[in-house]
PDB file of C-alpha atoms in Angstrom:
ATOM      1  CA  MET L 167     218.053 122.667 -74.203  1.00  0.00           C
ATOM      2  CA  GLY L 168     214.744 124.430 -73.191  1.00  0.00           C
ATOM      3  CA  GLY L 169     212.149 125.243 -75.744  1.00  0.00           C
ATOM      4  CA  GLY L 170     213.035 122.141 -78.126  1.00  0.00           C
ATOM      5  CA  LYS L 171     210.945 119.074 -78.601  1.00  0.00           C
ATOM      6  CA  ARG L 172     210.613 116.274 -76.068  1.00  0.00           C
ATOM      7  CA  PHE L 173     210.619 112.633 -76.801  1.00  0.00           C
ATOM      8  CA  ALA L 174     210.617 109.605 -74.637  1.00  0.00           C
ATOM      9  CA  VAL L 175     211.979 106.286 -75.302  1.00  0.00           C
ATOM     10  CA  LEU L 176     209.950 103.489 -73.530  1.00  0.00           C
ATOM     11  CA  LEU L 177     212.460 100.737 -72.901  1.00  0.00           C
ATOM     12  CA  CYS L 178     211.227  97.397 -72.944  1.00  0.00           C
ATOM     13  CA  ALA L 179     214.179  95.356 -72.691  1.00  0.00           C
ATOM     14  CA  GLU L 180     216.964  94.685 -70.078  1.00  0.00           C
ATOM     15  CA  ASP L 181     220.486  96.415 -71.125  1.00  0.00           C
ATOM     16  CA  SER L 182     223.143  93.698 -71.435  1.00  0.00           C
ATOM     17  CA  GLU L 183     226.439  94.558 -69.877  1.00  0.00           C
ATOM     18  CA  TYR L 184     227.889  94.813 -73.088  1.00  0.00           C
ATOM     19  CA  VAL L 185     225.262  97.228 -74.869  1.00  0.00           C
ATOM     20  CA  LYS L 186     225.655  99.187 -71.580  1.00  0.00           C
ATOM     21  CA  LYS L 187     229.590  99.602 -71.794  1.00  0.00           C
ATOM     22  CA  ARG L 188     229.951  99.935 -75.446  1.00  0.00           C
ATOM     23  CA  TYR L 189     226.650 102.293 -76.418  1.00  0.00           C
ATOM     24  CA  GLY L 190     225.579 103.670 -73.208  1.00  0.00           C
ATOM     25  CA  GLY L 191     222.421 100.854 -73.466  1.00  0.00           C
ATOM     26  CA  TYR L 192     219.711 100.549 -75.783  1.00  0.00           C
ATOM     27  CA  TYR L 193     218.596 104.397 -74.609  1.00  0.00           C
ATOM     28  CA  GLY L 194     221.946 105.328 -76.098  1.00  0.00           C
ATOM     29  CA  VAL L 195     221.635 103.482 -79.357  1.00  0.00           C
ATOM     30  CA  PHE L 196     218.068 105.103 -79.873  1.00  0.00           C
ATOM     31  CA  VAL L 197     219.338 108.648 -79.003  1.00  0.00           C
ATOM     32  CA  GLU L 198     222.501 108.162 -81.316  1.00  0.00           C
ATOM     33  CA  MET L 199     220.033 107.394 -84.173  1.00  0.00           C
ATOM     34  CA  LEU L 200     217.066 110.205 -83.506  1.00  0.00           C
ATOM     35  CA  ALA L 201     218.419 112.913 -81.394  1.00  0.00           C
ATOM     36  CA  GLU L 202     218.790 116.291 -82.960  1.00  0.00           C
ATOM     37  CA  GLU L 203     220.237 119.476 -81.459  1.00  0.00           C
ATOM     38  CA  GLY L 204     217.948 121.402 -79.149  1.00  0.00           C
ATOM     39  CA  GLU L 205     215.961 118.455 -78.448  1.00  0.00           C
ATOM     40  CA  THR L 206     215.327 116.727 -74.633  1.00  0.00           C
ATOM     41  CA  TRP L 207     215.308 112.802 -74.474  1.00  0.00           C
ATOM     42  CA  ASP L 208     214.163 110.909 -71.516  1.00  0.00           C
ATOM     43  CA  VAL L 209     213.897 107.275 -70.751  1.00  0.00           C
ATOM     44  CA  PHE L 210     211.274 105.026 -69.028  1.00  0.00           C
ATOM     45  CA  ARG L 211     212.290 101.656 -68.291  1.00  0.00           C
ATOM     46  CA  VAL L 212     208.769 100.139 -68.622  1.00  0.00           C
ATOM     47  CA  ALA L 213     209.714  96.431 -68.588  1.00  0.00           C
ATOM     48  CA  ASN L 214     210.873  97.245 -64.618  1.00  0.00           C
ATOM     49  CA  GLY L 215     207.675  98.939 -64.080  1.00  0.00           C
ATOM     50  CA  GLU L 216     208.803 102.426 -64.686  1.00  0.00           C
ATOM     51  CA  PHE L 217     205.954 104.561 -66.583  1.00  0.00           C
ATOM     52  CA  PRO L 218     205.244 108.302 -67.201  1.00  0.00           C
ATOM     53  CA  ASP L 219     202.382 109.836 -65.160  1.00  0.00           C
ATOM     54  CA  ASP L 220     199.711 111.855 -67.117  1.00  0.00           C
ATOM     55  CA  GLU L 221     201.362 115.023 -66.301  1.00  0.00           C
ATOM     56  CA  GLN L 222     204.924 113.446 -67.960  1.00  0.00           C
ATOM     57  CA  VAL L 223     202.739 112.108 -70.928  1.00  0.00           C
ATOM     58  CA  ASP L 224     201.366 115.545 -71.823  1.00  0.00           C
ATOM     59  CA  ARG L 225     204.942 117.372 -71.778  1.00  0.00           C
ATOM     60  CA  PHE L 226     206.491 114.900 -74.497  1.00  0.00           C
ATOM     61  CA  ASP L 227     205.846 115.555 -78.271  1.00  0.00           C
ATOM     62  CA  GLY L 228     206.674 111.549 -79.353  1.00  0.00           C
ATOM     63  CA  PHE L 229     207.666 108.307 -78.128  1.00  0.00           C
ATOM     64  CA  VAL L 230     209.605 105.346 -79.327  1.00  0.00           C
ATOM     65  CA  ILE L 231     208.673 101.834 -77.890  1.00  0.00           C
ATOM     66  CA  THR L 232     211.841  99.363 -78.219  1.00  0.00           C
ATOM     67  CA  GLY L 233     212.585  95.966 -78.575  1.00  0.00           C
ATOM     68  CA  SER L 234     211.971  93.103 -75.945  1.00  0.00           C
ATOM     69  CA  CYS L 235     213.121  89.727 -75.456  1.00  0.00           C
ATOM     70  CA  ASN L 236     209.141  89.196 -74.304  1.00  0.00           C
ATOM     71  CA  ASP L 237     206.243  88.579 -76.215  1.00  0.00           C
ATOM     72  CA  ALA L 238     203.987  91.297 -77.230  1.00  0.00           C
ATOM     73  CA  HIS L 239     201.186  89.036 -77.061  1.00  0.00           C
ATOM     74  CA  GLY L 240     202.018  87.989 -73.432  1.00  0.00           C
ATOM     75  CA  ASN L 241     200.059  89.270 -70.417  1.00  0.00           C
ATOM     76  CA  ASP L 242     202.921  90.273 -68.238  1.00  0.00           C
ATOM     77  CA  ALA L 243     201.557  93.065 -65.947  1.00  0.00           C
ATOM     78  CA  TRP L 244     203.942  95.796 -67.238  1.00  0.00           C
ATOM     79  CA  ILE L 245     203.090  94.468 -70.879  1.00  0.00           C
ATOM     80  CA  CYS L 246     199.158  94.841 -69.898  1.00  0.00           C
ATOM     81  CA  ARG L 247     200.064  98.626 -68.716  1.00  0.00           C
ATOM     82  CA  LEU L 248     202.294  99.501 -71.661  1.00  0.00           C
ATOM     83  CA  VAL L 249     199.141  98.507 -73.612  1.00  0.00           C
ATOM     84  CA  SER L 250     196.761 100.909 -71.444  1.00  0.00           C
ATOM     85  CA  LEU L 251     199.413 103.509 -72.259  1.00  0.00           C
ATOM     86  CA  LEU L 252     199.389 102.894 -76.204  1.00  0.00           C
ATOM     87  CA  LYS L 253     195.867 103.390 -76.165  1.00  0.00           C
ATOM     88  CA  LYS L 254     196.262 106.630 -74.210  1.00  0.00           C
ATOM     89  CA  LEU L 255     198.817 108.038 -76.696  1.00  0.00           C
ATOM     90  CA  ASP L 256     196.628 107.223 -79.377  1.00  0.00           C
ATOM     91  CA  SER L 257     193.757 109.377 -78.216  1.00  0.00           C
ATOM     92  CA  LEU L 258     196.036 112.102 -77.863  1.00  0.00           C
ATOM     93  CA  ASN L 259     197.267 112.084 -80.856  1.00  0.00           C
ATOM     94  CA  LYS L 260     200.833 111.917 -79.925  1.00  0.00           C
ATOM     95  CA  LYS L 261     203.496 110.626 -82.373  1.00  0.00           C
ATOM     96  CA  VAL L 262     204.476 107.294 -81.547  1.00  0.00           C
ATOM     97  CA  LEU L 263     206.834 105.034 -83.225  1.00  0.00           C
ATOM     98  CA  GLY L 264     207.229 101.068 -82.528  1.00  0.00           C
ATOM     99  CA  ILE L 265     210.298  98.995 -83.001  1.00  0.00           C
ATOM    100  CA  CYS L 266     210.327  95.094 -83.359  1.00  0.00           C
ATOM    101  CA  PHE L 267     208.048  94.342 -79.902  1.00  0.00           C
ATOM    102  CA  GLY L 268     207.079  97.883 -80.182  1.00  0.00           C
ATOM    103  CA  HIS L 269     205.697  97.421 -83.354  1.00  0.00           C
ATOM    104  CA  GLN L 270     203.830  94.426 -82.310  1.00  0.00           C
ATOM    105  CA  VAL L 271     202.758  95.815 -78.903  1.00  0.00           C
ATOM    106  CA  LEU L 272     201.467  98.723 -81.082  1.00  0.00           C
ATOM    107  CA  SER L 273     199.255  97.125 -83.058  1.00  0.00           C
ATOM    108  CA  ARG L 274     197.788  94.746 -80.310  1.00  0.00           C
ATOM    109  CA  ALA L 275     197.033  98.362 -78.281  1.00  0.00           C
ATOM    110  CA  LEU L 276     195.319  99.221 -81.460  1.00  0.00           C
ATOM    111  CA  GLY L 277     193.163  96.081 -82.031  1.00  0.00           C
ATOM    112  CA  GLY L 278     195.277  93.856 -83.967  1.00  0.00           C
ATOM    113  CA  LYS L 279     196.804  90.633 -83.269  1.00  0.00           C
ATOM    114  CA  THR L 280     200.102  89.119 -82.815  1.00  0.00           C
ATOM    115  CA  GLY L 281     201.868  85.621 -82.455  1.00  0.00           C
ATOM    116  CA  ARG L 282     204.843  83.453 -83.278  1.00  0.00           C
ATOM    117  CA  ALA L 283     205.720  84.050 -86.967  1.00  0.00           C
ATOM    118  CA  ILE L 284     204.715  80.823 -89.038  1.00  0.00           C
ATOM    119  CA  THR L 285     208.140  81.247 -90.970  1.00  0.00           C
ATOM    120  CA  GLY L 286     210.041  80.858 -87.438  1.00  0.00           C
ATOM    121  CA  TRP L 287     212.806  83.114 -86.615  1.00  0.00           C
ATOM    122  CA  ASP L 288     214.379  85.924 -89.119  1.00  0.00           C
ATOM    123  CA  ILE L 289     217.568  87.133 -88.206  1.00  0.00           C
ATOM    124  CA  GLY L 290     219.703  88.862 -90.304  1.00  0.00           C
ATOM    125  CA  VAL L 291     219.714  91.852 -92.865  1.00  0.00           C
ATOM    126  CA  THR L 292     216.185  91.587 -94.713  1.00  0.00           C
ATOM    127  CA  THR L 293     214.991  93.218 -97.930  1.00  0.00           C
ATOM    128  CA  ILE L 294     211.796  95.331 -97.159  1.00  0.00           C
ATOM    129  CA  HIS L 295     209.516  96.179 -99.901  1.00  0.00           C
ATOM    130  CA  PHE L 296     207.558  99.591 -99.383  1.00  0.00           C
ATOM    131  CA  SER L 297     203.959  99.922-100.648  1.00  0.00           C
ATOM    132  CA  SER L 298     202.772 102.019-103.500  1.00  0.00           C
ATOM    133  CA  SER L 299     201.333 103.976-100.942  1.00  0.00           C
ATOM    134  CA  SER L 300     203.967 104.416 -98.786  1.00  0.00           C
ATOM    135  CA  SER L 301     206.086 105.293-101.318  1.00  0.00           C
ATOM    136  CA  LYS L 302     203.981 108.363-102.066  1.00  0.00           C
ATOM    137  CA  LEU L 303     204.191 109.096 -98.168  1.00  0.00           C
ATOM    138  CA  PHE L 304     207.804 108.988 -98.257  1.00  0.00           C
ATOM    139  CA  SER L 305     208.316 110.556-101.428  1.00  0.00           C
ATOM    140  CA  SER L 306     209.944 113.781-100.045  1.00  0.00           C
ATOM    141  CA  LEU L 307     212.737 111.613 -98.504  1.00  0.00           C
ATOM    142  CA  LYS L 308     213.843 110.299-101.954  1.00  0.00           C
ATOM    143  CA  ILE L 309     214.671 107.001-100.655  1.00  0.00           C
ATOM    144  CA  PRO L 310     214.466 103.795-102.860  1.00  0.00           C
ATOM    145  CA  THR L 311     211.316 101.354-103.008  1.00  0.00           C
ATOM    146  CA  THR L 312     213.659  98.745-101.071  1.00  0.00           C
ATOM    147  CA  LEU L 313     215.413  99.129 -97.962  1.00  0.00           C
ATOM    148  CA  SER L 314     217.726  96.713 -95.943  1.00  0.00           C
ATOM    149  CA  ILE L 315     217.414  96.443 -92.604  1.00  0.00           C
ATOM    150  CA  ILE L 316     218.812  94.332 -89.606  1.00  0.00           C
ATOM    151  CA  GLU L 317     215.733  91.675 -88.222  1.00  0.00           C
ATOM    152  CA  CYS L 318     216.000  89.635 -85.152  1.00  0.00           C
ATOM    153  CA  HIS L 319     212.848  88.580 -84.422  1.00  0.00           C
ATOM    154  CA  ARG L 320     210.227  85.103 -84.026  1.00  0.00           C
ATOM    155  CA  ASP L 321     206.799  86.909 -83.286  1.00  0.00           C
ATOM    156  CA  GLU L 322     205.067  89.130 -85.924  1.00  0.00           C
ATOM    157  CA  VAL L 323     201.653  91.221 -86.419  1.00  0.00           C
ATOM    158  CA  ARG L 324     199.509  88.781 -87.826  1.00  0.00           C
ATOM    159  CA  GLU L 325     196.351  90.985 -87.972  1.00  0.00           C
ATOM    160  CA  LEU L 326     196.414  94.581 -88.455  1.00  0.00           C
ATOM    161  CA  PRO L 327     194.439  96.859 -86.194  1.00  0.00           C
ATOM    162  CA  PRO L 328     190.930  98.069 -88.165  1.00  0.00           C
ATOM    163  CA  LYS L 329     192.139 101.426 -89.970  1.00  0.00           C
ATOM    164  CA  ALA L 330     195.741 100.287 -90.225  1.00  0.00           C
ATOM    165  CA  GLU L 331     197.815 100.020 -92.955  1.00  0.00           C
ATOM    166  CA  VAL L 332     200.714  98.187 -94.184  1.00  0.00           C
ATOM    167  CA  ILE L 333     203.283  99.959 -95.802  1.00  0.00           C
ATOM    168  CA  ALA L 334     205.945  97.572 -95.979  1.00  0.00           C
ATOM    169  CA  TRP L 335     206.643  93.718 -96.495  1.00  0.00           C
ATOM    170  CA  SER L 336     209.403  91.112 -97.034  1.00  0.00           C
ATOM    171  CA  GLU L 337     209.709  87.639 -98.645  1.00  0.00           C
ATOM    172  CA  LYS L 338     209.395  86.043 -94.677  1.00  0.00           C
ATOM    173  CA  THR L 339     206.786  88.923 -93.264  1.00  0.00           C
ATOM    174  CA  GLY L 340     203.767  90.027 -94.457  1.00  0.00           C
ATOM    175  CA  VAL L 341     203.665  93.369 -92.084  1.00  0.00           C
ATOM    176  CA  GLU L 342     207.265  94.672 -92.113  1.00  0.00           C
ATOM    177  CA  MET L 343     205.862  98.234 -91.372  1.00  0.00           C
ATOM    178  CA  PHE L 344     202.505  99.753 -90.697  1.00  0.00           C
ATOM    179  CA  ARG L 345     200.836 103.268 -90.069  1.00  0.00           C
ATOM    180  CA  TYR L 346     198.183 104.189 -88.328  1.00  0.00           C
ATOM    181  CA  GLY L 347     196.624 107.362 -88.886  1.00  0.00           C
ATOM    182  CA  ASN L 348     199.545 110.015 -89.458  1.00  0.00           C
ATOM    183  CA  HIS L 349     200.822 109.624 -85.766  1.00  0.00           C
ATOM    184  CA  ILE L 350     201.631 105.937 -85.332  1.00  0.00           C
ATOM    185  CA  MET L 351     204.002 103.855 -87.109  1.00  0.00           C
ATOM    186  CA  GLY L 352     205.537 100.255 -86.449  1.00  0.00           C
ATOM    187  CA  ILE L 353     208.548  98.659 -88.049  1.00  0.00           C
ATOM    188  CA  GLN L 354     209.194  95.071 -87.258  1.00  0.00           C
ATOM    189  CA  GLY L 355     213.083  95.380 -88.076  1.00  0.00           C
ATOM    190  CA  HIS L 356     215.487  97.199 -86.040  1.00  0.00           C
ATOM    191  CA  PRO L 357     216.535 100.735 -87.998  1.00  0.00           C
ATOM    192  CA  GLU L 358     219.035 101.402 -84.834  1.00  0.00           C
ATOM    193  CA  TYR L 359     221.060  98.213 -84.726  1.00  0.00           C
ATOM    194  CA  THR L 360     224.571  97.855 -85.981  1.00  0.00           C
ATOM    195  CA  LYS L 361     226.257  94.548 -86.923  1.00  0.00           C
ATOM    196  CA  ASP L 362     227.839  94.493 -84.111  1.00  0.00           C
ATOM    197  CA  ILE L 363     224.738  94.612 -81.743  1.00  0.00           C
ATOM    198  CA  LEU L 364     223.134  91.865 -83.906  1.00  0.00           C
ATOM    199  CA  VAL L 365     226.279  89.570 -83.490  1.00  0.00           C
ATOM    200  CA  HIS L 366     225.813  90.106 -79.862  1.00  0.00           C
ATOM    201  CA  LEU L 367     222.568  89.404 -79.883  1.00  0.00           C
ATOM    202  CA  ILE L 368     222.992  85.920 -81.915  1.00  0.00           C
ATOM    203  CA  ASP L 369     225.536  84.736 -78.914  1.00  0.00           C
ATOM    204  CA  ARG L 370     222.915  85.730 -76.474  1.00  0.00           C
ATOM    205  CA  LEU L 371     220.298  83.524 -78.290  1.00  0.00           C
ATOM    206  CA  SER L 372     222.665  80.779 -78.690  1.00  0.00           C
ATOM    207  CA  GLN L 373     223.637  80.655 -75.363  1.00  0.00           C
ATOM    208  CA  ARG L 374     220.128  80.403 -74.187  1.00  0.00           C
ATOM    209  CA  ASP L 375     219.628  77.651 -76.600  1.00  0.00           C
ATOM    210  CA  PHE L 376     217.030  79.837 -78.429  1.00  0.00           C
ATOM    211  CA  ILE L 377     218.556  78.876 -81.547  1.00  0.00           C
ATOM    212  CA  ALA L 378     220.778  76.189 -83.016  1.00  0.00           C
ATOM    213  CA  ASP L 379     224.630  76.433 -83.114  1.00  0.00           C
ATOM    214  CA  SER L 380     224.287  75.458 -86.961  1.00  0.00           C
ATOM    215  CA  TYR L 381     221.825  78.316 -87.719  1.00  0.00           C
ATOM    216  CA  VAL L 382     224.726  80.482 -85.853  1.00  0.00           C
ATOM    217  CA  ASP L 383     227.384  79.545 -87.844  1.00  0.00           C
ATOM    218  CA  ASP L 384     225.219  80.263 -91.019  1.00  0.00           C
ATOM    219  CA  LEU L 385     223.953  83.880 -89.537  1.00  0.00           C
ATOM    220  CA  LYS L 386     227.277  84.564 -89.184  1.00  0.00           C
ATOM    221  CA  ALA L 387     228.835  83.494 -92.464  1.00  0.00           C
ATOM    222  CA  ASN L 388     226.085  85.549 -94.410  1.00  0.00           C
ATOM    223  CA  MET L 389     226.648  88.590 -92.315  1.00  0.00           C
ATOM    224  CA  GLY L 390     228.907  90.296 -94.573  1.00  0.00           C
ATOM    225  CA  LYS L 391     226.987  89.903 -97.811  1.00  0.00           C
ATOM    226  CA  VAL L 392     224.422  92.951 -97.360  1.00  0.00           C
ATOM    227  CA  GLU L 393     224.876  96.363 -95.473  1.00  0.00           C
ATOM    228  CA  PRO L 394     221.772  97.666 -93.770  1.00  0.00           C
ATOM    229  CA  ASP L 395     220.613 101.114 -94.935  1.00  0.00           C
ATOM    230  CA  LYS L 396     221.232 102.798 -91.661  1.00  0.00           C
ATOM    231  CA  ASP L 397     220.878 106.477 -93.154  1.00  0.00           C
ATOM    232  CA  ALA L 398     218.186 106.015 -95.054  1.00  0.00           C
ATOM    233  CA  TRP L 399     216.391 104.642 -91.717  1.00  0.00           C
ATOM    234  CA  LYS L 400     217.720 107.393 -89.800  1.00  0.00           C
ATOM    235  CA  LYS L 401     216.094 109.995 -92.081  1.00  0.00           C
ATOM    236  CA  LEU L 402     212.449 108.136 -92.253  1.00  0.00           C
ATOM    237  CA  CYS L 403     212.238 107.450 -88.554  1.00  0.00           C
ATOM    238  CA  THR L 404     213.290 110.976 -87.734  1.00  0.00           C
ATOM    239  CA  SER L 405     210.957 112.471 -90.456  1.00  0.00           C
ATOM    240  CA  PHE L 406     208.062 110.639 -89.104  1.00  0.00           C
ATOM    241  CA  LEU L 407     208.661 111.209 -85.415  1.00  0.00           C
ATOM    242  CA  LYS L 408     209.182 114.803 -85.851  1.00  0.00           C
ATOM    243  CA  GLY L 409     206.127 115.587 -88.207  1.00  0.00           C
ATOM    244  CA  ARG L 410     208.200 116.341 -91.330  1.00  0.00           C
ATOM    245  CA  LEU L 411     206.750 113.805 -93.836  1.00  0.00           C
TER     246      LEU L 411
END
């Protein structure tokens, strides 16, 4: 596999036993969506304090920041360390793709603000709308102006970093996607998730009393109505990360 591009997943969540067994952990879920032949993919479990050193950072062409149960506006030691790393990746002009928590913590690192969403939890399959400028950005991909994506979050980007641009929004969330220069992109939804993972997460949130049983029933009843546009998201994410836009 030598000679190809190298990418790293910065894992910000603990894998559940179910996701480990079924998908090889969240790292496995991301590799399934993003990896192509000839590439090398590594994982750093940053939520456990495992970070790349300077020499390792230099070796990677791009980084993916995953979702997390933690708050991107929190000040846990590993989150503060991640914020510093993201500032460094920006200064090195590395390609960085942030997903959910990753989208929020990227915004924070670049000077934006995150916090609890005013509209509360957004869980399920959401339709997002691309801005006219992003339609041009993604024109080579021939994707439509709206796409469905799986969402599972109660925090959001409240204020964009200076020089960042909103490239997608939804009825519930003003900043569904943003870009910063040509090297950084954040996505609030989960392009990597399957509905199976979402159902598993809903059950975990319910068991921990984060969401009410009545809400769980509604979510599961509506689950089959819309399918996420997984192929389009795969194309969009891989094209961005690998400089093909």
